[in-house]
Amino acid sequence: MSRTLNNQETVDADLADRVRAAAAELGYRRNGLARSLRLQRADVWALIISDIANPFFTAIARGVEDVAQREGFSVVLCNTDEDPAKEAQYLEVAEQEQVSGVILSPNEIGSDISQLTRLGVPVVAVDRPLRERVDSVLVRSAAGAQEATEHLIDAGWRRPACITGPETAQTAIQRLTGYRRALVARKKRPAASLVRHADYRADRAATATAELMDGRNPPDSFFVANSEMALGVLQELRRRGLRVGEDVGLVAFDNAPWTAFTDRPLSVVAQPAYEMGVLAGELLIERVGVPLDQQPAPRVRRLPTELIVRGSSLRP
Amino acid sequence: MSRTLNNQETVDADLADRVRAAAAELGYRRNGLARSLRLQRADVWALIISDIANPFFTAIARGVEDVAQREGFSVVLCNTDEDPAKEAQYLEVAEQEQVSGVILSPNEIGSDISQLTRLGVPVVAVDRPLRERVDSVLVRSAAGAQEATEHLIDAGWRRPACITGPETAQTAIQRLTGYRRALVARKKRPAASLVRHADYRADRAATATAELMDGRNPPDSFFVANSEMALGVLQELRRRGLRVGEDVGLVAFDNAPWTAFTDRPLSVVAQPAYEMGVLAGELLIERVGVPLDQQPAPRVRRLPTELIVRGSSLRP
DNA sequence: GCGTTTCGAGTAAACGATTTCCCAGAGTAG
DNA sequence: CTACTCTGGGAAATCGTTTACTCGAAACGC
């Protein structure tokens, strides 16, 4: 039976046909659980991301999924909502369900994947690095942030603020670093009063914008670390009757589909999200089923960003 | 062991502690596969949606996930990309993995879930109906579409076009129906030349817009059946130098986060996506683990839409 | 024609948990 | 003191597959 269905070794063609016919007749479906239990592996990958509503991560998910589909794996998509507890829970689920690989965008650099690696389950970090040495697909966030901020200054804005992600997220840290480097490169003094951490969420970014604008020496422009937060900034600026690309400048990370159609069109730092997903999937493929002693050394891929200048960052 | 870890019946407290201590010591993790095999069920739901990049579906996913988390289930998210073959594949995976429930937004009304129902796996349809009688969470799409189109006409637009989804999708059909009803209600003759099916995708909608505008008697406004396609329409209109809410009118389904910030802000038909996910999860909860003969009759919930008027649908 | 090899197919063990069954030993009543 | 009841926990069956092992028959060479 098993031999027939898996087309293994030499099975008499006639018998094989009869078996298949009988299986079809009885509506036989093989039990994936039993199969996985026996094989000690499931043809499933876990993809653990921090925000399913963020187009950046859904683009990654599509990339991963395309590779998985091609290679015969199913993808279990888990959404951690930037919550370390949820992340830990899903990592445990992945372990219990014996997935053959995990692609993770960790909440923080110290996320604990030791259980998985001990069991030989390959892990690929995507978007954000891990302290443990694993395959990683990262973006040159600092360089992208620096380019964006320098562009703001070169466009004539005097006091760019930075609204970045949570202090625990490496991407948030790197984008802040890039912002600071740009100020230094353009002979400006980085001021802590112009920096806010806003958890990558729109509403937190709106609050941060309000705080900055109500400050003693408000900024005249914003570098924002993702597109969700850009929405929050836009909302707060509109509430104050300020026009982007007119009264204030704005550049944000992520080339979300809608950014070209806002009033003004948003200047963005585009990340190759889909390609990151594909790359992560391909790195994983090279590890699943490979004996531990033949595994390649951990590889790190850093992809460049691309600054796309539209109206929001320009002065009238 | 099993009895200890599941806190069953009367186990001596001391022994239970020793067992737990030993388990912790040895780093014991129970094998979810073996457990599910023996129990003939996995504490997993499959959520099969047609477009992971669409914020409407990700909002549903969040609703489902919140309920699942609360009830102790994990959610496997499957993306069919509007492809019936992928949908069939994921339905089979769901069956093989013995999930305890499936929430599905079917590609077409005839999607085959008979294997699942025969095995007693409860299925909830969300967003789109199924011919088979199952629990369903739907939206009053036709009413929403009618209201939106009537609003366009009442705002002074003379020739509203309709760009809807694929002909196989029930939501697309219903929104088209609502559009037609609005024309009739406003004493206009529905013209087939003003209707396009565009697969719910931005690029197809851009093409459809170009076709309509190049037609003999072009429309002066658009009712668009989802927010993805609205982006395509905006793109094509911009390419032609036409301003929304000025030269042409526009109303679209889905209150995506960015719709308030386009130039002009988009008038939209808001769907209660998160609530739909929650409701679907709650309907499922009432079936998982319930014997077949005690299952309630299939229930259908129809949720209302809400028209949100912003600038894009108004005449100057 | 007999011994050896080959090849297909049937049988049974194993994967790791849950759960039923059963027994030993304690406890209680007569 | 004996007999019966009760209870905690050990042993074994079970879930549905894969796979190693075994065995019978056919084929081949000498």
PDB file of C-alpha atoms in Angstrom, chain B residues 68-265:
ATOM      1  CA  ALA B  68      -8.719  30.557  18.302  1.00  0.00           C
ATOM      2  CA  GLN B  69      -6.036  31.728  20.693  1.00  0.00           C
ATOM      3  CA  ARG B  70      -8.596  32.265  23.416  1.00  0.00           C
ATOM      4  CA  GLU B  71      -9.968  28.742  22.906  1.00  0.00           C
ATOM      5  CA  GLY B  72      -6.593  27.035  22.703  1.00  0.00           C
ATOM      6  CA  PHE B  73      -6.363  26.410  18.973  1.00  0.00           C
ATOM      7  CA  SER B  74      -3.631  27.271  16.531  1.00  0.00           C
ATOM      8  CA  VAL B  75      -4.529  28.722  13.153  1.00  0.00           C
ATOM      9  CA  VAL B  76      -2.974  27.547   9.919  1.00  0.00           C
ATOM     10  CA  LEU B  77      -3.333  30.315   7.397  1.00  0.00           C
ATOM     11  CA  CYS B  78      -3.548  29.222   3.763  1.00  0.00           C
ATOM     12  CA  ASN B  79      -3.508  31.586   0.816  1.00  0.00           C
ATOM     13  CA  THR B  80      -5.236  30.402  -2.355  1.00  0.00           C
ATOM     14  CA  ASP B  81      -4.527  33.422  -4.542  1.00  0.00           C
ATOM     15  CA  GLU B  82      -8.021  33.066  -6.052  1.00  0.00           C
ATOM     16  CA  ASP B  83      -6.817  29.777  -7.538  1.00  0.00           C
ATOM     17  CA  PRO B  84      -9.304  26.873  -7.251  1.00  0.00           C
ATOM     18  CA  ALA B  85      -6.498  24.329  -7.586  1.00  0.00           C
ATOM     19  CA  LYS B  86      -4.622  25.795  -4.635  1.00  0.00           C
ATOM     20  CA  GLU B  87      -7.862  25.873  -2.682  1.00  0.00           C
ATOM     21  CA  ALA B  88      -8.493  22.183  -3.388  1.00  0.00           C
ATOM     22  CA  GLN B  89      -4.943  21.381  -2.349  1.00  0.00           C
ATOM     23  CA  TYR B  90      -5.278  23.175   0.953  1.00  0.00           C
ATOM     24  CA  LEU B  91      -8.640  21.550   1.643  1.00  0.00           C
ATOM     25  CA  GLU B  92      -6.934  18.192   1.202  1.00  0.00           C
ATOM     26  CA  VAL B  93      -4.086  19.216   3.482  1.00  0.00           C
ATOM     27  CA  ALA B  94      -6.631  20.260   6.093  1.00  0.00           C
ATOM     28  CA  GLU B  95      -8.227  16.852   5.856  1.00  0.00           C
ATOM     29  CA  GLN B  96      -4.955  14.948   6.007  1.00  0.00           C
ATOM     30  CA  GLU B  97      -3.765  16.925   8.978  1.00  0.00           C
ATOM     31  CA  GLN B  98      -7.024  16.216  10.783  1.00  0.00           C
ATOM     32  CA  VAL B  99      -7.677  19.815  11.690  1.00  0.00           C
ATOM     33  CA  SER B 100     -10.644  20.258  13.991  1.00  0.00           C
ATOM     34  CA  GLY B 101     -12.250  22.971  11.892  1.00  0.00           C
ATOM     35  CA  VAL B 102     -11.983  24.919   8.663  1.00  0.00           C
ATOM     36  CA  ILE B 103     -12.854  28.532   7.936  1.00  0.00           C
ATOM     37  CA  LEU B 104     -12.992  29.130   4.225  1.00  0.00           C
ATOM     38  CA  SER B 105     -13.626  32.021   1.873  1.00  0.00           C
ATOM     39  CA  PRO B 106     -14.423  29.902  -1.174  1.00  0.00           C
ATOM     40  CA  ASN B 107     -13.263  30.841  -4.660  1.00  0.00           C
ATOM     41  CA  GLU B 108     -16.584  29.796  -6.057  1.00  0.00           C
ATOM     42  CA  ILE B 109     -19.918  28.773  -4.680  1.00  0.00           C
ATOM     43  CA  GLY B 110     -19.411  25.186  -5.804  1.00  0.00           C
ATOM     44  CA  SER B 111     -16.122  24.557  -3.974  1.00  0.00           C
ATOM     45  CA  ASP B 112     -16.067  20.934  -2.897  1.00  0.00           C
ATOM     46  CA  ILE B 113     -15.963  20.462   0.847  1.00  0.00           C
ATOM     47  CA  SER B 114     -17.864  17.169   0.882  1.00  0.00           C
ATOM     48  CA  GLN B 115     -14.806  15.193   2.005  1.00  0.00           C
ATOM     49  CA  LEU B 116     -14.502  17.346   5.089  1.00  0.00           C
ATOM     50  CA  THR B 117     -18.159  17.315   5.997  1.00  0.00           C
ATOM     51  CA  ARG B 118     -18.323  13.556   5.484  1.00  0.00           C
ATOM     52  CA  LEU B 119     -15.532  13.160   8.017  1.00  0.00           C
ATOM     53  CA  GLY B 120     -17.382  15.420  10.407  1.00  0.00           C
ATOM     54  CA  VAL B 121     -14.932  18.318  10.172  1.00  0.00           C
ATOM     55  CA  PRO B 122     -16.979  21.488  10.638  1.00  0.00           C
ATOM     56  CA  VAL B 123     -16.622  24.144   7.943  1.00  0.00           C
ATOM     57  CA  VAL B 124     -17.553  27.819   8.198  1.00  0.00           C
ATOM     58  CA  ALA B 125     -17.819  29.899   5.035  1.00  0.00           C
ATOM     59  CA  VAL B 126     -16.774  33.501   5.406  1.00  0.00           C
ATOM     60  CA  ASP B 127     -17.281  36.434   3.025  1.00  0.00           C
ATOM     61  CA  ARG B 128     -18.584  34.185   0.241  1.00  0.00           C
ATOM     62  CA  PRO B 129     -21.368  31.597   0.372  1.00  0.00           C
ATOM     63  CA  LEU B 130     -21.180  27.910  -0.449  1.00  0.00           C
ATOM     64  CA  ARG B 131     -23.798  25.846  -2.178  1.00  0.00           C
ATOM     65  CA  GLU B 132     -23.488  23.204   0.517  1.00  0.00           C
ATOM     66  CA  ARG B 133     -25.333  24.207   3.624  1.00  0.00           C
ATOM     67  CA  VAL B 134     -22.778  25.266   6.223  1.00  0.00           C
ATOM     68  CA  ASP B 135     -22.409  28.018   8.762  1.00  0.00           C
ATOM     69  CA  SER B 136     -21.757  31.238   6.897  1.00  0.00           C
ATOM     70  CA  VAL B 137     -20.695  34.756   7.768  1.00  0.00           C
ATOM     71  CA  LEU B 138     -21.640  37.040   4.920  1.00  0.00           C
ATOM     72  CA  VAL B 139     -21.982  40.723   4.189  1.00  0.00           C
ATOM     73  CA  ARG B 140     -24.978  42.467   2.703  1.00  0.00           C
ATOM     74  CA  SER B 141     -22.904  43.216  -0.359  1.00  0.00           C
ATOM     75  CA  ALA B 142     -25.739  44.001  -2.726  1.00  0.00           C
ATOM     76  CA  ALA B 143     -27.264  46.527  -0.338  1.00  0.00           C
ATOM     77  CA  GLY B 144     -23.872  48.149   0.228  1.00  0.00           C
ATOM     78  CA  ALA B 145     -23.188  48.343  -3.484  1.00  0.00           C
ATOM     79  CA  GLN B 146     -26.595  49.814  -4.162  1.00  0.00           C
ATOM     80  CA  GLU B 147     -26.187  52.439  -1.479  1.00  0.00           C
ATOM     81  CA  ALA B 148     -22.755  53.391  -2.825  1.00  0.00           C
ATOM     82  CA  THR B 149     -23.914  53.672  -6.413  1.00  0.00           C
ATOM     83  CA  GLU B 150     -27.017  55.645  -5.489  1.00  0.00           C
ATOM     84  CA  HIS B 151     -24.770  57.962  -3.543  1.00  0.00           C
ATOM     85  CA  LEU B 152     -22.656  58.549  -6.669  1.00  0.00           C
ATOM     86  CA  ILE B 153     -25.731  59.402  -8.700  1.00  0.00           C
ATOM     87  CA  ASP B 154     -27.166  61.575  -5.964  1.00  0.00           C
ATOM     88  CA  ALA B 155     -23.877  63.445  -5.822  1.00  0.00           C
ATOM     89  CA  GLY B 156     -24.422  64.448  -9.431  1.00  0.00           C
ATOM     90  CA  TRP B 157     -22.483  61.885 -11.453  1.00  0.00           C
ATOM     91  CA  ARG B 158     -24.287  60.803 -14.591  1.00  0.00           C
ATOM     92  CA  ARG B 159     -22.629  57.618 -15.822  1.00  0.00           C
ATOM     93  CA  PRO B 160     -21.237  55.411 -13.061  1.00  0.00           C
ATOM     94  CA  ALA B 161     -19.285  52.376 -14.219  1.00  0.00           C
ATOM     95  CA  CYS B 162     -18.825  49.215 -12.204  1.00  0.00           C
ATOM     96  CA  ILE B 163     -15.567  47.329 -11.824  1.00  0.00           C
ATOM     97  CA  THR B 164     -16.267  44.148  -9.944  1.00  0.00           C
ATOM     98  CA  GLY B 165     -14.512  40.865  -9.149  1.00  0.00           C
ATOM     99  CA  PRO B 166     -14.361  37.596 -11.085  1.00  0.00           C
ATOM    100  CA  GLU B 167     -17.609  36.226 -12.457  1.00  0.00           C
ATOM    101  CA  THR B 168     -17.304  33.152 -10.291  1.00  0.00           C
ATOM    102  CA  ALA B 169     -17.109  35.056  -6.995  1.00  0.00           C
ATOM    103  CA  GLN B 170     -20.453  35.527  -5.318  1.00  0.00           C
ATOM    104  CA  THR B 171     -19.399  38.802  -3.717  1.00  0.00           C
ATOM    105  CA  ALA B 172     -18.534  40.150  -7.167  1.00  0.00           C
ATOM    106  CA  ILE B 173     -21.928  39.093  -8.488  1.00  0.00           C
ATOM    107  CA  GLN B 174     -23.785  40.611  -5.567  1.00  0.00           C
ATOM    108  CA  ARG B 175     -21.964  43.917  -5.814  1.00  0.00           C
ATOM    109  CA  LEU B 176     -22.753  44.055  -9.489  1.00  0.00           C
ATOM    110  CA  THR B 177     -26.386  43.310  -8.668  1.00  0.00           C
ATOM    111  CA  GLY B 178     -26.472  46.159  -6.169  1.00  0.00           C
ATOM    112  CA  TYR B 179     -24.943  48.493  -8.734  1.00  0.00           C
ATOM    113  CA  ARG B 180     -27.629  47.556 -11.270  1.00  0.00           C
ATOM    114  CA  ARG B 181     -30.413  47.985  -8.735  1.00  0.00           C
ATOM    115  CA  ALA B 182     -29.160  51.460  -7.957  1.00  0.00           C
ATOM    116  CA  LEU B 183     -29.303  52.459 -11.623  1.00  0.00           C
ATOM    117  CA  VAL B 184     -32.825  51.102 -11.900  1.00  0.00           C
ATOM    118  CA  ALA B 185     -33.864  52.838  -8.684  1.00  0.00           C
ATOM    119  CA  ARG B 186     -32.522  56.100 -10.108  1.00  0.00           C
ATOM    120  CA  LYS B 187     -34.243  55.575 -13.457  1.00  0.00           C
ATOM    121  CA  LYS B 188     -31.084  54.852 -15.410  1.00  0.00           C
ATOM    122  CA  ARG B 189     -30.587  52.039 -17.862  1.00  0.00           C
ATOM    123  CA  PRO B 190     -27.821  49.589 -16.810  1.00  0.00           C
ATOM    124  CA  ALA B 191     -25.410  49.241 -19.734  1.00  0.00           C
ATOM    125  CA  ALA B 192     -23.217  46.170 -20.063  1.00  0.00           C
ATOM    126  CA  SER B 193     -20.574  48.393 -21.627  1.00  0.00           C
ATOM    127  CA  LEU B 194     -20.085  50.088 -18.265  1.00  0.00           C
ATOM    128  CA  VAL B 195     -19.353  46.848 -16.380  1.00  0.00           C
ATOM    129  CA  ARG B 196     -16.020  45.054 -16.099  1.00  0.00           C
ATOM    130  CA  HIS B 197     -14.915  41.956 -14.199  1.00  0.00           C
ATOM    131  CA  ALA B 198     -11.340  42.427 -13.012  1.00  0.00           C
ATOM    132  CA  ASP B 199     -10.451  39.515 -10.690  1.00  0.00           C
ATOM    133  CA  TYR B 200     -10.114  41.750  -7.630  1.00  0.00           C
ATOM    134  CA  ARG B 201      -6.586  42.680  -8.723  1.00  0.00           C
ATOM    135  CA  ALA B 202      -5.113  46.149  -9.108  1.00  0.00           C
ATOM    136  CA  ASP B 203      -3.507  45.629 -12.503  1.00  0.00           C
ATOM    137  CA  ARG B 204      -6.635  44.103 -14.006  1.00  0.00           C
ATOM    138  CA  ALA B 205      -8.651  47.019 -12.672  1.00  0.00           C
ATOM    139  CA  ALA B 206      -6.236  49.483 -14.282  1.00  0.00           C
ATOM    140  CA  THR B 207      -6.728  47.765 -17.617  1.00  0.00           C
ATOM    141  CA  ALA B 208     -10.491  47.756 -17.157  1.00  0.00           C
ATOM    142  CA  THR B 209     -10.418  51.465 -16.375  1.00  0.00           C
ATOM    143  CA  ALA B 210      -8.443  52.180 -19.525  1.00  0.00           C
ATOM    144  CA  GLU B 211     -10.921  50.185 -21.599  1.00  0.00           C
ATOM    145  CA  LEU B 212     -13.872  52.004 -20.098  1.00  0.00           C
ATOM    146  CA  MET B 213     -12.350  55.431 -20.577  1.00  0.00           C
ATOM    147  CA  ASP B 214     -11.413  54.627 -24.174  1.00  0.00           C
ATOM    148  CA  GLY B 215     -14.951  53.414 -24.923  1.00  0.00           C
ATOM    149  CA  ARG B 216     -17.390  55.267 -27.077  1.00  0.00           C
ATOM    150  CA  ASN B 217     -19.339  56.741 -24.219  1.00  0.00           C
ATOM    151  CA  PRO B 218     -16.975  56.761 -21.212  1.00  0.00           C
ATOM    152  CA  PRO B 219     -18.221  56.810 -17.616  1.00  0.00           C
ATOM    153  CA  ASP B 220     -17.802  59.827 -15.376  1.00  0.00           C
ATOM    154  CA  SER B 221     -17.549  57.811 -12.146  1.00  0.00           C
ATOM    155  CA  PHE B 222     -16.692  54.379 -10.774  1.00  0.00           C
ATOM    156  CA  PHE B 223     -18.076  51.937  -8.291  1.00  0.00           C
ATOM    157  CA  VAL B 224     -15.219  49.532  -7.515  1.00  0.00           C
ATOM    158  CA  ALA B 225     -15.771  46.246  -5.715  1.00  0.00           C
ATOM    159  CA  ASN B 226     -12.668  46.195  -3.504  1.00  0.00           C
ATOM    160  CA  SER B 227      -9.780  48.339  -2.362  1.00  0.00           C
ATOM    161  CA  GLU B 228      -7.068  46.525  -4.315  1.00  0.00           C
ATOM    162  CA  MET B 229      -8.832  47.361  -7.541  1.00  0.00           C
ATOM    163  CA  ALA B 230      -9.360  50.920  -6.381  1.00  0.00           C
ATOM    164  CA  LEU B 231      -5.587  51.306  -6.452  1.00  0.00           C
ATOM    165  CA  GLY B 232      -5.545  50.154 -10.079  1.00  0.00           C
ATOM    166  CA  VAL B 233      -8.272  52.616 -10.966  1.00  0.00           C
ATOM    167  CA  LEU B 234      -6.428  55.459  -9.220  1.00  0.00           C
ATOM    168  CA  GLN B 235      -3.264  54.563 -11.095  1.00  0.00           C
ATOM    169  CA  GLU B 236      -4.919  54.616 -14.518  1.00  0.00           C
ATOM    170  CA  LEU B 237      -6.827  57.822 -13.778  1.00  0.00           C
ATOM    171  CA  ARG B 238      -3.653  59.538 -12.685  1.00  0.00           C
ATOM    172  CA  ARG B 239      -1.891  58.360 -15.827  1.00  0.00           C
ATOM    173  CA  ARG B 240      -4.615  60.161 -17.767  1.00  0.00           C
ATOM    174  CA  GLY B 241      -4.328  63.273 -15.670  1.00  0.00           C
ATOM    175  CA  LEU B 242      -7.822  62.888 -14.256  1.00  0.00           C
ATOM    176  CA  ARG B 243      -8.476  63.936 -10.673  1.00  0.00           C
ATOM    177  CA  VAL B 244     -10.718  61.880  -8.437  1.00  0.00           C
ATOM    178  CA  GLY B 245     -13.493  63.904  -6.776  1.00  0.00           C
ATOM    179  CA  GLU B 246     -12.952  66.530  -9.442  1.00  0.00           C
ATOM    180  CA  ASP B 247     -13.055  65.074 -12.934  1.00  0.00           C
ATOM    181  CA  VAL B 248     -14.359  61.649 -11.946  1.00  0.00           C
ATOM    182  CA  GLY B 249     -16.224  60.152  -8.992  1.00  0.00           C
ATOM    183  CA  LEU B 250     -15.108  57.050  -7.109  1.00  0.00           C
ATOM    184  CA  VAL B 251     -16.500  54.775  -4.407  1.00  0.00           C
ATOM    185  CA  ALA B 252     -14.881  51.479  -3.462  1.00  0.00           C
ATOM    186  CA  PHE B 253     -15.558  48.570  -1.166  1.00  0.00           C
ATOM    187  CA  ASP B 254     -13.332  48.090   1.917  1.00  0.00           C
ATOM    188  CA  ASN B 255     -12.257  50.672   4.413  1.00  0.00           C
ATOM    189  CA  ALA B 256      -8.543  49.938   4.079  1.00  0.00           C
ATOM    190  CA  PRO B 257      -6.375  51.991   6.453  1.00  0.00           C
ATOM    191  CA  TRP B 258      -4.899  54.101   3.674  1.00  0.00           C
ATOM    192  CA  THR B 259      -8.178  55.060   2.006  1.00  0.00           C
ATOM    193  CA  ALA B 260      -8.564  58.134   4.197  1.00  0.00           C
ATOM    194  CA  PHE B 261      -5.290  59.585   2.942  1.00  0.00           C
ATOM    195  CA  THR B 262      -5.438  59.394  -0.813  1.00  0.00           C
ATOM    196  CA  ASP B 263      -5.834  62.418  -2.986  1.00  0.00           C
ATOM    197  CA  ARG B 264      -8.919  62.820  -2.605  1.00  0.00           C
ATOM    198  CA  PRO B 265      -9.757  60.703   0.383  1.00  0.00           C
TER     199      PRO B 265
END
